Amino acid sequence: MEYSKLAEFYKKIEETTSRIEMTNALVELFKSTPKELIDEVVYLSIGKIAPEYTGLDYNFSSKSAIKALSVVLGIDEHEIEKKVIETGDLGEAGYQLYQEKGIQPKEKLTVEEVYNTLRKIAETTGYGSTKKKLELFVSLISKASPLEVKYLLRTIIERLRLGIGDNTIMDALAIAFTGSKENRTYIERAYNLTSDLGYVAKILVEEGLEGVKKIKIQIGRPIRPMLAERLSIPEFILKKLGGKAGAEYKYDGERIQVHRKGDEFHLFSRRLENITHQFPDLIEFMKEAIPEECILELECVVIDPSSGAIQPFQMLMNRRVKYVTRFHIMMYPVAGFIFDIMYLNGQDLTLKPYPERRKTLEKEIKITDRINLATRKIVDNTNDLEAFFHEAIENGCEGLVCKSLAKDSIYQAGKRGFLWIKYKRDYTSHLADTLDLVVVGAFYGQGQRAGYFGSLLMACYDPETDQFKTVCKVGSGFTEDDFKKLDELLKPHQIEHKHPRVNAILSADIWYEPYLVLEITGAELTLSPVHTCAWDKIKLNRGLGLRFPRFTGRYRFDKKPEDATTEAEIIEMYKNQIQIKI
Ligand code: AMP
């Protein structure tokens, strides 16, 4: 398969402003892909070479990419840098320079060659790797056309900026290989159990939908996490859960999915990055405490080992380093509070109800100083729920996660639902809870901030339509440092026009690929003629907007854009707010 096909596909995606067109382009691409290449094309379509959990990254700087261009074009690096500044984008600079030089390759680049070389680049580490990576990349771009070099450059520095989401890929796979979008359910279940769309696509192409239905949990492949809805009134929580719930402390730490087979451990973050190397101490503690073959989930927190007291979330951030040393382990000692088990000795437990999974945990986990179960209480009245909530807060937790005890209380991999309801209260604002919103655009500031952005256009996520819908324009709560940091974080994700998955009425000065999630607080949710969240759902020609929004200072790097607060959650919050007022 020729790589030019992929380059044309990227171009089409970049030009489109419609999600349907985006899906159609993917369908076309997948249909024209030879069977044996489908997994590679799925990864490359989003600029990757492997699923995220493998941690395989190119680790290739823009500086190296400029050097590679200079070798191939035989011009000075400064000249290339000038072009990058002029065009604002390395890919575009490469494209223009190739055109100016009239470069047209004699040989055609194939997808196989591109994939294999990119993979080699990612796998090259250690001493002398920068030089080796450079040589490999030079060999690749010396065979590229102007359009191909544009996307190879963006791929290698991980700035493809197409914003294709998992749901769009799954829709396209279902349409391309089963003829109907309806079959996405099966693809989605398989993906939720394995977190590897390339692998699911391969099985789909080779063994059909029946093969996909047989895909099972595997140790080493993370399960996509189950997520909680939110409610802030105890009466509503109990009502939603049928009058009775398993209330667990909501620890404010880092969610970790643990996979164990004998001495082999894999630790995955909430975003499913491989973080095994970050917690050697936790692994040691678990060797004594958890079954030899299992997959479970815990919240990891920093504690004071002498008292066992939970330390604030910020302390744990000190463990987010590339190399964990004895210093980190001593200064920031961690403990794990296990709250679920999804797999035990070859058996998938995800379809068992929560009370059964909890019983399994109680039977299988040996409690130690550092490994414990999430504190839990069965509650059936609001007084007990309130009292337990305050007890959780006093013990350094964020609140509670109230869990359904019903027969159908399965582990809903990759889904946000009301089987788990989080109950947090933010006393500092009138709004019952904070919102995690995605930056989709920005507006230029005035006065001192003229020429820079002064406020950001923020959106929630709607999984039904796979769209990001706007909720507010936020300009307060940012420090000068925040503005600088945001500028750096957002620049690589700037795009020419509104992203096809963004649904907005307001016209931003700058548009971004949905990427960065920020925690936002505000006074209240009100009907809005300019925001598209809940459009027509509460009142005709009105959406919901957040009044007096403010950045809390918390960057949610642990959340992908699709993990942002959902439209359904915001509607629920709006309705609760009205009931409180009444
Ligand atoms: P949020 O991240 O705000 O959507 O809240 C859900 C998060 O609460 C999960 O992703 C976990 O990281 C965390 N959490 C803390 N304690 C528990 C618990 N007992 N059960 C489930 N999730 C918990």
Coordinates of C-alpha atoms and ligand atoms in Angstrom, one line a residue:
M1 CA 0.0 0.0 0.0
E2 CA 1.4 3.4 -1.0
Y3 CA 2.0 5.9 1.8
S4 CA 0.6 8.6 -0.4
K5 CA -2.9 7.2 0.2
L6 CA -2.4 8.0 3.9
A7 CA -1.0 11.4 3.2
E8 CA -4.1 12.2 1.0
F9 CA -6.3 10.9 3.8
Y10 CA -4.6 13.3 6.4
K11 CA -5.1 16.2 4.0
K12 CA -8.8 15.4 3.6
I13 CA -9.3 15.2 7.4
E14 CA -7.5 18.4 7.9
E15 CA -9.7 20.2 5.5
T16 CA -13.0 18.9 6.7
T17 CA -15.3 20.6 9.3
S18 CA -17.8 17.8 9.4
R19 CA -17.6 14.6 11.5
I20 CA -19.6 12.6 8.9
E21 CA -17.0 13.4 6.3
M22 CA -14.3 12.5 8.8
T23 CA -15.9 9.1 9.3
N24 CA -16.4 8.6 5.6
A25 CA -12.8 9.3 4.9
L26 CA -11.8 6.7 7.5
V27 CA -14.2 4.2 6.0
E28 CA -12.7 4.7 2.5
L29 CA -9.2 4.4 3.9
F30 CA -9.9 1.2 5.9
K31 CA -11.7 -0.4 2.9
S32 CA -8.7 0.2 0.6
T33 CA -6.2 -1.2 3.2
P34 CA -4.9 -4.7 2.6
K35 CA -6.0 -7.1 5.4
E36 CA -2.5 -7.7 6.8
L37 CA -1.9 -3.9 7.2
I38 CA -5.2 -2.9 8.9
D39 CA -3.7 -2.6 12.5
E40 CA -0.8 -0.5 11.2
V41 CA -3.1 1.8 9.3
V42 CA -5.4 2.2 12.3
Y43 CA -2.4 3.3 14.4
L44 CA -1.0 5.5 11.7
S45 CA -4.4 7.2 11.1
I46 CA -4.0 8.8 14.5
G47 CA -0.2 9.2 14.2
K48 CA 0.7 6.3 16.5
I49 CA 2.6 3.1 16.0
A50 CA 1.1 1.1 18.9
P51 CA -1.7 1.5 21.5
E52 CA -1.0 4.1 24.0
Y53 CA -0.5 1.7 26.9
T54 CA 2.7 0.3 25.3
G55 CA 4.3 3.6 26.0
L56 CA 6.1 3.5 22.6
D57 CA 6.8 7.0 21.6
Y58 CA 9.1 8.4 18.9
N59 CA 11.0 10.6 21.3
F60 CA 12.1 12.7 18.4
S61 CA 12.5 16.5 18.9
S62 CA 11.6 19.3 16.5
K63 CA 15.3 20.1 16.5
S64 CA 16.2 16.6 15.2
A65 CA 13.4 16.9 12.6
I66 CA 14.9 20.2 11.3
K67 CA 18.3 18.6 11.2
A68 CA 16.9 15.7 9.1
L69 CA 15.4 18.2 6.7
S70 CA 18.6 20.1 6.4
V71 CA 20.5 16.8 5.6
V72 CA 18.0 15.9 2.9
L73 CA 17.6 19.4 1.4
G74 CA 21.3 20.3 1.7
I75 CA 20.4 23.7 3.3
D76 CA 21.3 25.4 6.5
E77 CA 19.2 24.6 9.6
H78 CA 18.7 28.4 10.2
E79 CA 17.0 28.6 6.9
I80 CA 14.6 25.9 7.9
E81 CA 14.0 27.4 11.3
K82 CA 13.1 30.7 9.5
K83 CA 10.5 28.9 7.4
V84 CA 9.1 27.2 10.5
I85 CA 8.6 30.6 12.1
E86 CA 7.1 32.0 8.9
T87 CA 4.6 29.2 8.4
G88 CA 4.1 28.5 12.1
D89 CA 4.3 24.8 11.5
L90 CA 7.1 22.3 10.9
G91 CA 5.1 20.1 8.5
E92 CA 4.0 23.1 6.4
A93 CA 7.6 24.4 6.3
G94 CA 8.8 21.0 5.1
Y95 CA 6.1 20.9 2.4
Q96 CA 7.0 24.3 1.1
L97 CA 10.7 23.7 1.1
Y98 CA 10.3 20.4 -0.8
Q99 CA 8.1 22.2 -3.3
E100 CA 10.5 25.0 -3.8
K101 CA 13.3 22.5 -4.4
G102 CA 11.1 20.6 -6.8
I103 CA 11.6 17.3 -4.9
Q104 CA 9.8 14.4 -6.5
P105 CA 10.9 11.0 -5.3
K106 CA 11.8 8.2 -7.8
E107 CA 10.6 5.4 -5.5
K108 CA 7.2 5.3 -3.9
L109 CA 7.1 5.1 -0.1
T110 CA 5.0 2.3 1.2
V111 CA 2.9 2.1 4.4
E112 CA 5.0 -1.0 5.4
E113 CA 8.3 0.9 5.1
V114 CA 6.9 3.9 6.9
Y115 CA 5.5 1.9 9.7
N116 CA 8.6 -0.3 10.1
T117 CA 11.0 2.6 10.1
L118 CA 8.8 4.7 12.5
R119 CA 8.6 1.6 14.8
K120 CA 12.4 1.2 14.7
I121 CA 12.8 4.9 15.6
A122 CA 10.5 4.5 18.6
E123 CA 12.3 1.3 19.7
T124 CA 15.7 2.8 19.5
T125 CA 16.8 3.9 23.0
G126 CA 19.9 4.4 25.0
Y127 CA 23.4 5.6 24.1
G128 CA 23.7 6.9 20.6
S129 CA 20.0 6.7 19.9
T130 CA 19.6 10.3 18.8
K131 CA 22.0 9.7 15.9
K132 CA 20.4 6.4 15.0
K133 CA 16.9 7.8 15.1
L134 CA 18.0 10.7 12.9
E135 CA 19.6 8.4 10.3
L136 CA 16.4 6.3 10.1
F137 CA 14.2 9.4 9.7
V138 CA 16.5 10.8 7.0
S139 CA 16.2 7.5 5.1
L140 CA 12.5 7.9 5.2
I141 CA 12.0 11.5 4.2
S142 CA 14.6 11.3 1.4
K143 CA 12.0 9.1 -0.4
A144 CA 9.0 11.4 0.4
S145 CA 7.0 13.7 -1.8
P146 CA 6.2 17.2 -0.5
L147 CA 2.8 16.1 0.9
E148 CA 4.2 13.0 2.4
V149 CA 7.0 14.9 4.2
K150 CA 4.5 17.3 5.7
Y151 CA 2.7 14.4 7.5
L152 CA 5.8 12.4 8.3
L153 CA 7.2 15.5 10.1
R154 CA 4.0 16.1 12.0
T155 CA 3.8 12.4 12.9
I156 CA 7.4 12.1 14.2
I157 CA 7.1 15.2 16.4
E158 CA 3.6 13.9 17.5
R159 CA 1.7 16.9 16.2
L160 CA -0.6 15.4 13.7
R161 CA -3.5 17.5 15.2
L162 CA -6.3 15.7 13.5
G163 CA -8.3 15.0 16.6
I164 CA -9.7 11.7 15.4
G165 CA -11.4 10.0 18.4
D166 CA -11.8 6.4 19.3
N167 CA -15.5 6.5 18.6
T168 CA -15.0 7.8 15.0
I169 CA -12.5 5.0 14.3
M170 CA -15.0 2.4 15.8
D171 CA -17.9 3.8 13.7
A172 CA -15.7 3.6 10.6
L173 CA -14.5 0.0 11.3
A174 CA -18.1 -1.1 11.8
I175 CA -19.3 0.5 8.6
A176 CA -16.3 -0.6 6.5
F177 CA -16.2 -4.3 7.6
T178 CA -19.8 -5.1 8.8
G179 CA -21.8 -2.7 6.7
S180 CA -23.6 -1.2 9.7
K181 CA -22.8 1.3 12.4
E182 CA -25.0 -0.7 14.7
N183 CA -22.3 -3.4 15.1
R184 CA -20.0 -0.9 16.8
T185 CA -21.3 -2.2 20.2
Y186 CA -19.3 -5.4 19.7
I187 CA -16.2 -3.6 18.5
E188 CA -16.6 -1.3 21.5
R189 CA -16.9 -4.1 24.0
A190 CA -13.7 -5.7 22.6
Y191 CA -11.9 -2.4 22.7
N192 CA -13.1 -1.7 26.3
L193 CA -11.5 -5.0 27.3
T194 CA -8.2 -4.6 25.5
S195 CA -7.6 -0.9 24.8
D196 CA -6.1 -1.7 21.5
L197 CA -8.1 -0.7 18.4
G198 CA -5.5 -2.0 16.0
Y199 CA -5.8 -5.5 17.5
V200 CA -9.6 -5.4 17.4
A201 CA -9.5 -4.2 13.8
K202 CA -7.2 -7.1 12.9
I203 CA -9.5 -9.7 14.5
L204 CA -12.4 -8.0 12.8
V205 CA -10.8 -8.2 9.4
E206 CA -9.5 -11.8 9.8
E207 CA -12.2 -13.5 11.8
G208 CA -15.3 -11.2 11.4
L209 CA -17.7 -10.0 14.0
E210 CA -17.8 -13.5 15.6
G211 CA -14.1 -13.3 16.3
V212 CA -14.5 -9.9 17.8
K213 CA -17.2 -11.2 20.2
K214 CA -14.8 -13.8 21.5
I215 CA -12.1 -11.3 22.4
K216 CA -11.2 -11.6 26.1
I217 CA -9.4 -9.8 28.9
Q218 CA -5.7 -10.4 28.8
I219 CA -3.1 -9.7 31.4
G220 CA -0.8 -6.9 30.1
R221 CA -3.6 -5.2 28.1
P222 CA -5.4 -2.6 30.2
I223 CA -9.2 -2.6 30.6
R224 CA -10.7 0.8 29.8
P225 CA -11.9 2.2 33.2
M226 CA -15.4 2.3 34.4
L227 CA -16.4 5.9 35.3
A228 CA -18.8 7.5 37.7
E229 CA -21.6 9.9 37.2
R230 CA -22.1 12.7 39.7
L231 CA -24.9 13.9 41.9
S232 CA -24.7 16.2 44.9
I233 CA -27.9 15.5 46.8
P234 CA -28.0 12.4 49.0
E235 CA -31.7 11.8 48.4
F236 CA -31.2 11.7 44.7
I237 CA -28.2 9.3 45.0
L238 CA -30.1 6.8 47.1
K239 CA -33.2 7.1 44.8
K240 CA -31.1 6.5 41.7
L241 CA -29.5 3.4 43.4
G242 CA -32.8 1.9 44.5
G243 CA -32.7 3.1 48.1
K244 CA -29.5 1.3 49.1
A245 CA -25.9 1.7 48.1
G246 CA -22.4 0.6 48.8
A247 CA -20.7 3.9 49.8
E248 CA -17.0 3.9 49.5
Y249 CA -14.5 6.6 50.5
K250 CA -13.4 8.6 47.4
Y251 CA -9.6 8.8 47.8
D252 CA -8.0 11.8 46.1
G253 CA -5.0 10.2 44.5
E254 CA -4.1 8.4 41.3
R255 CA -6.2 5.6 39.9
I256 CA -4.0 2.6 39.1
Q257 CA -5.0 -0.6 37.3
V258 CA -2.8 -3.4 38.4
H259 CA -2.1 -6.5 36.3
R260 CA -0.3 -9.3 38.0
K261 CA 0.9 -12.7 36.8
G262 CA 3.4 -14.2 39.3
D263 CA 6.3 -11.7 39.5
E264 CA 5.2 -9.9 36.3
F265 CA 3.4 -6.6 37.2
H266 CA 1.9 -4.0 34.9
L267 CA 0.6 -0.7 36.3
F268 CA -1.6 1.6 34.2
S269 CA -2.8 5.1 34.9
R270 CA -6.4 6.3 34.4
R271 CA -5.4 7.3 30.9
L272 CA -3.9 3.8 30.5
E273 CA -0.3 4.9 30.2
N274 CA 2.1 2.4 31.5
I275 CA 3.3 3.7 34.8
T276 CA 4.9 0.5 36.2
H277 CA 8.3 2.1 36.7
Q278 CA 6.8 4.9 38.9
F279 CA 5.8 2.7 41.8
P280 CA 8.4 0.0 42.5
D281 CA 7.5 0.3 46.2
L282 CA 3.8 -0.3 45.6
I283 CA 4.6 -3.4 43.6
E284 CA 6.7 -4.8 46.5
F285 CA 3.8 -4.2 48.9
M286 CA 1.4 -5.9 46.5
K287 CA 3.5 -9.0 46.2
E288 CA 2.4 -9.9 49.7
A289 CA -1.2 -8.7 49.5
I290 CA -2.8 -9.5 46.2
P291 CA -3.5 -12.8 44.3
E292 CA -0.8 -14.2 41.9
E293 CA -3.0 -13.8 38.8
C294 CA -5.4 -10.9 38.8
I295 CA -6.4 -7.5 37.5
L296 CA -7.6 -5.0 40.0
E297 CA -8.0 -1.3 40.6
L298 CA -6.8 0.9 43.4
E299 CA -6.4 4.5 44.3
C300 CA -2.8 5.3 45.2
V301 CA -2.2 8.1 47.8
V302 CA 0.7 9.5 49.7
I303 CA 0.5 8.7 53.4
D304 CA 2.3 9.5 56.6
P305 CA 3.6 6.1 57.5
S306 CA 3.7 6.7 61.2
S307 CA 0.0 7.6 61.5
G308 CA -1.4 6.2 58.2
A309 CA -2.9 9.6 57.5
I310 CA -3.6 10.4 53.9
Q311 CA -1.7 13.4 52.5
P312 CA -3.0 15.9 50.1
F313 CA -3.1 15.1 46.4
Q314 CA -0.4 17.6 45.5
M315 CA 2.2 15.4 47.4
L316 CA 1.6 12.6 45.0
M317 CA 2.4 14.9 42.1
N318 CA 6.0 14.7 43.3
R319 CA 6.1 11.1 42.2
R320 CA 5.3 12.1 38.6
V321 CA 8.9 11.9 37.5
K322 CA 10.7 10.0 34.8
Y323 CA 13.0 8.2 37.2
V324 CA 11.8 7.3 40.6
T325 CA 14.6 7.2 43.1
R326 CA 15.0 6.1 46.7
F327 CA 14.5 9.8 47.6
H328 CA 11.1 9.9 46.1
I329 CA 10.1 6.6 47.7
M330 CA 11.2 7.8 51.1
M331 CA 9.9 11.4 50.9
Y332 CA 6.5 10.4 49.4
P333 CA 5.6 7.0 50.7
V334 CA 2.5 5.6 49.1
A335 CA -0.4 3.3 50.0
G336 CA -3.0 1.6 47.8
F337 CA -6.7 1.4 48.5
I338 CA -8.2 -1.3 46.3
F339 CA -11.8 -0.7 45.1
D340 CA -12.4 -3.3 42.4
I341 CA -11.3 -6.6 40.9
M342 CA -11.9 -7.4 37.2
Y343 CA -10.0 -10.7 36.7
L344 CA -8.9 -13.5 38.9
N345 CA -7.1 -16.8 38.0
G346 CA -8.3 -16.9 34.4
Q347 CA -11.8 -15.7 35.2
D348 CA -13.4 -12.5 33.8
L349 CA -15.2 -10.9 36.7
T350 CA -16.4 -7.8 34.8
L351 CA -19.9 -9.2 34.3
K352 CA -20.3 -10.2 38.0
P353 CA -22.3 -7.7 40.2
Y354 CA -20.4 -5.3 42.4
P355 CA -21.3 -7.0 45.7
E356 CA -19.8 -10.3 44.4
R357 CA -16.6 -8.5 43.3
R358 CA -16.3 -6.8 46.6
K359 CA -16.8 -10.1 48.4
T360 CA -14.0 -11.6 46.2
L361 CA -11.7 -8.7 47.2
E362 CA -12.5 -9.2 50.9
K363 CA -11.6 -12.9 50.6
E364 CA -8.5 -12.5 48.4
I365 CA -6.7 -9.4 49.6
K366 CA -4.4 -9.7 52.6
I367 CA -4.6 -6.3 54.3
T368 CA -1.2 -4.8 55.2
D369 CA 0.1 -1.4 56.3
R370 CA 0.2 -0.2 52.7
I371 CA -2.4 -2.2 50.9
N372 CA -6.0 -1.9 52.1
L373 CA -9.5 -2.0 50.7
A374 CA -11.5 1.2 50.1
T375 CA -13.4 1.9 53.3
R376 CA -17.0 1.0 52.7
K377 CA -20.4 1.2 54.3
I378 CA -23.8 -0.1 53.1
V379 CA -26.2 2.9 53.5
D380 CA -30.0 3.0 53.1
N381 CA -30.8 6.4 54.5
T382 CA -29.6 10.0 53.9
N383 CA -28.5 10.5 57.5
D384 CA -26.1 7.6 57.3
L385 CA -24.9 8.7 53.9
E386 CA -24.3 12.3 55.1
A387 CA -22.5 11.1 58.2
F388 CA -20.3 8.7 56.2
F389 CA -19.5 11.6 53.7
H390 CA -18.3 13.8 56.5
E391 CA -16.3 11.0 58.0
A392 CA -14.6 10.5 54.5
I393 CA -13.8 14.2 54.3
E394 CA -12.3 14.2 57.9
N395 CA -10.1 11.3 56.8
G396 CA -8.6 13.2 54.0
C397 CA -10.9 12.0 51.2
E398 CA -12.7 14.0 48.5
G399 CA -16.1 12.5 49.3
L400 CA -17.8 9.2 48.4
V401 CA -18.4 7.0 45.4
C402 CA -21.8 5.4 45.9
K403 CA -22.1 2.1 44.1
S404 CA -25.1 0.1 43.0
L405 CA -25.8 -3.2 44.8
A406 CA -28.2 -4.4 42.1
K407 CA -27.9 -7.6 40.2
D408 CA -26.9 -5.7 37.1
S409 CA -24.1 -3.8 38.8
I410 CA -21.4 -5.1 36.5
Y411 CA -18.0 -3.4 35.8
Q412 CA -18.9 -1.3 32.8
A413 CA -15.5 -1.0 31.2
G414 CA -15.0 2.3 29.3
K415 CA -18.4 3.6 30.3
R416 CA -19.7 6.4 32.5
G417 CA -22.9 5.5 34.2
F418 CA -25.1 5.7 37.3
L419 CA -23.9 2.4 38.7
W420 CA -21.3 4.5 40.4
I421 CA -22.2 7.9 41.6
K422 CA -19.6 10.3 43.0
Y423 CA -20.6 12.6 45.7
K424 CA -18.2 15.5 46.2
R425 CA -19.0 18.9 47.5
D426 CA -17.1 22.0 46.6
Y427 CA -17.8 24.4 49.4
T428 CA -16.0 27.3 47.8
S429 CA -18.5 27.8 45.0
H430 CA -22.3 27.8 44.7
L431 CA -22.1 25.2 42.1
A432 CA -22.2 21.8 43.7
D433 CA -19.2 20.5 41.9
T434 CA -16.4 21.5 39.6
L435 CA -16.5 20.8 35.8
D436 CA -13.7 19.2 33.8
L437 CA -13.9 21.0 30.5
V438 CA -11.9 20.8 27.2
V439 CA -10.2 23.8 25.6
V440 CA -11.6 24.1 22.0
G441 CA -10.8 27.7 21.2
A442 CA -9.5 31.1 22.5
F443 CA -10.3 34.8 22.2
Y444 CA -7.7 37.5 22.0
G445 CA -7.3 39.6 25.1
Q446 CA -7.4 43.4 25.5
G447 CA -5.1 45.9 27.2
Q448 CA -2.0 44.1 28.5
R449 CA -3.1 40.9 26.9
A450 CA -3.7 42.3 23.4
G451 CA -2.3 39.9 20.8
Y452 CA -2.4 37.0 23.3
F453 CA -5.4 35.0 24.3
G454 CA -7.4 36.5 27.1
S455 CA -10.1 33.8 27.5
L456 CA -10.6 30.2 26.5
L457 CA -13.7 28.6 25.0
M458 CA -14.5 25.5 27.0
A459 CA -16.6 22.5 26.1
C460 CA -18.1 19.4 27.6
Y461 CA -18.2 16.0 25.9
D462 CA -21.3 14.3 24.5
P463 CA -20.6 10.6 23.9
E464 CA -23.9 10.2 22.0
T465 CA -22.8 12.4 19.1
D466 CA -19.0 12.2 19.9
Q467 CA -19.0 16.0 19.9
F468 CA -17.6 18.7 22.2
K469 CA -20.2 21.3 23.0
T470 CA -19.4 24.6 24.5
V471 CA -20.3 25.6 28.1
C472 CA -18.4 28.8 28.8
K473 CA -15.7 31.3 28.0
V474 CA -13.3 31.5 30.9
G475 CA -10.8 34.3 31.5
S476 CA -10.4 34.4 35.2
G477 CA -8.4 32.3 37.7
F478 CA -5.3 32.3 35.4
T479 CA -2.0 33.6 36.7
E480 CA 0.7 35.1 34.4
D481 CA 2.4 31.7 34.7
D482 CA -0.7 29.9 33.7
F483 CA -1.0 32.1 30.6
K484 CA 2.6 31.2 29.6
K485 CA 2.1 27.5 30.3
L486 CA -1.2 27.5 28.4
D487 CA 0.4 29.2 25.5
E488 CA 3.0 26.4 25.3
L489 CA 0.6 23.6 25.9
L490 CA -2.0 24.8 23.3
K491 CA 0.2 26.1 20.5
P492 CA 1.0 22.6 19.1
H493 CA -2.7 21.9 19.0
Q494 CA -3.8 25.1 17.1
I495 CA -5.7 24.4 13.9
E496 CA -7.0 26.5 11.0
H497 CA -10.7 26.2 11.6
K498 CA -13.2 24.8 14.1
H499 CA -12.5 21.2 14.7
P500 CA -15.1 18.8 13.1
R501 CA -16.0 17.4 16.5
V502 CA -16.6 20.8 18.1
N503 CA -20.2 22.1 18.1
A504 CA -20.0 25.8 18.8
I505 CA -22.0 29.0 18.0
L506 CA -19.4 31.4 19.2
S507 CA -16.7 32.1 16.7
A508 CA -13.3 31.9 18.4
D509 CA -10.2 33.9 17.3
I510 CA -8.1 30.7 17.6
W511 CA -9.3 27.1 17.3
Y512 CA -7.7 24.1 18.9
E513 CA -7.9 20.4 18.5
P514 CA -9.7 19.1 21.6
Y515 CA -6.8 18.0 23.8
L516 CA -6.4 19.9 27.1
V517 CA -8.8 19.4 30.0
L518 CA -9.0 22.1 32.8
E519 CA -10.9 22.1 36.0
I520 CA -13.4 24.9 36.0
T521 CA -15.7 26.2 38.8
G522 CA -18.5 28.7 38.4
A523 CA -21.5 30.3 40.1
E524 CA -24.4 28.5 38.4
L525 CA -25.6 26.9 35.2
T526 CA -28.1 29.0 33.2
L527 CA -29.9 28.8 29.9
S528 CA -27.8 30.3 27.2
P529 CA -28.3 31.5 23.6
V530 CA -24.6 31.1 22.7
H531 CA -23.5 27.8 24.3
T532 CA -24.4 24.5 22.6
C533 CA -24.3 22.1 25.6
A534 CA -27.8 20.7 26.0
W535 CA -29.0 22.7 23.0
D536 CA -32.8 22.3 22.5
K537 CA -32.9 19.7 25.3
I538 CA -34.2 22.0 28.1
K539 CA -35.5 24.8 26.1
L540 CA -35.9 25.4 22.4
N541 CA -33.0 27.4 20.9
R542 CA -31.2 27.5 24.2
G543 CA -28.3 25.6 25.6
L544 CA -26.6 25.6 29.0
G545 CA -23.8 28.0 30.0
L546 CA -21.8 28.4 33.2
R547 CA -22.0 31.8 34.8
F548 CA -18.8 33.4 36.2
P549 CA -16.5 30.6 35.3
R550 CA -13.1 30.4 36.9
F551 CA -10.0 28.2 36.4
T552 CA -9.3 26.4 39.7
G553 CA -5.6 26.0 38.9
R554 CA -5.9 22.3 38.3
Y555 CA -4.7 21.0 34.9
R556 CA -6.4 17.6 34.3
F557 CA -3.5 15.9 32.5
D558 CA -4.9 12.6 33.8
K559 CA -8.0 13.1 31.6
K560 CA -8.4 12.7 27.9
P561 CA -10.8 15.1 26.2
E562 CA -13.4 12.2 26.1
D563 CA -13.1 12.0 29.9
A564 CA -14.3 15.5 30.3
T565 CA -17.6 16.2 32.1
T566 CA -20.4 15.0 29.9
E567 CA -23.4 16.9 28.5
A568 CA -25.7 14.5 30.5
E569 CA -23.9 15.3 33.7
I570 CA -24.3 19.0 33.1
I571 CA -28.0 18.6 32.4
E572 CA -28.3 16.6 35.7
M573 CA -26.4 19.3 37.6
Y574 CA -28.7 22.0 36.1
K575 CA -31.8 20.1 37.2
N576 CA -30.5 19.5 40.7
Q577 CA -29.7 23.2 41.0
I578 CA -33.3 24.1 40.2
Q579 CA -34.5 21.6 42.8
I580 CA -32.2 23.1 45.4
K581 CA -33.6 26.6 44.6
I582 CA -37.1 25.4 45.0
Ligands
AMP1 P1 -13.6 11.5 38.7 O1 -12.1 11.3 38.4 O2 -13.8 12.8 39.3 O3 -14.5 11.2 37.5 O4 -14.0 10.5 39.9 C1 -13.9 9.1 39.8 C2 -12.5 8.7 40.3 O5 -12.5 8.5 41.7 C3 -12.0 7.4 39.8 O6 -11.5 7.5 38.5 C4 -11.0 7.0 40.8 O7 -9.7 7.5 40.5 C5 -11.4 7.8 42.1 N1 -11.8 6.9 43.2 C6 -11.3 7.1 44.5 N2 -11.9 6.3 45.3 C7 -12.7 5.4 44.6 C8 -13.5 4.3 44.9 N3 -13.6 3.9 46.2 N4 -14.2 3.7 43.9 C9 -14.1 4.2 42.6 N5 -13.3 5.2 42.3 C10 -12.6 5.9 43.2

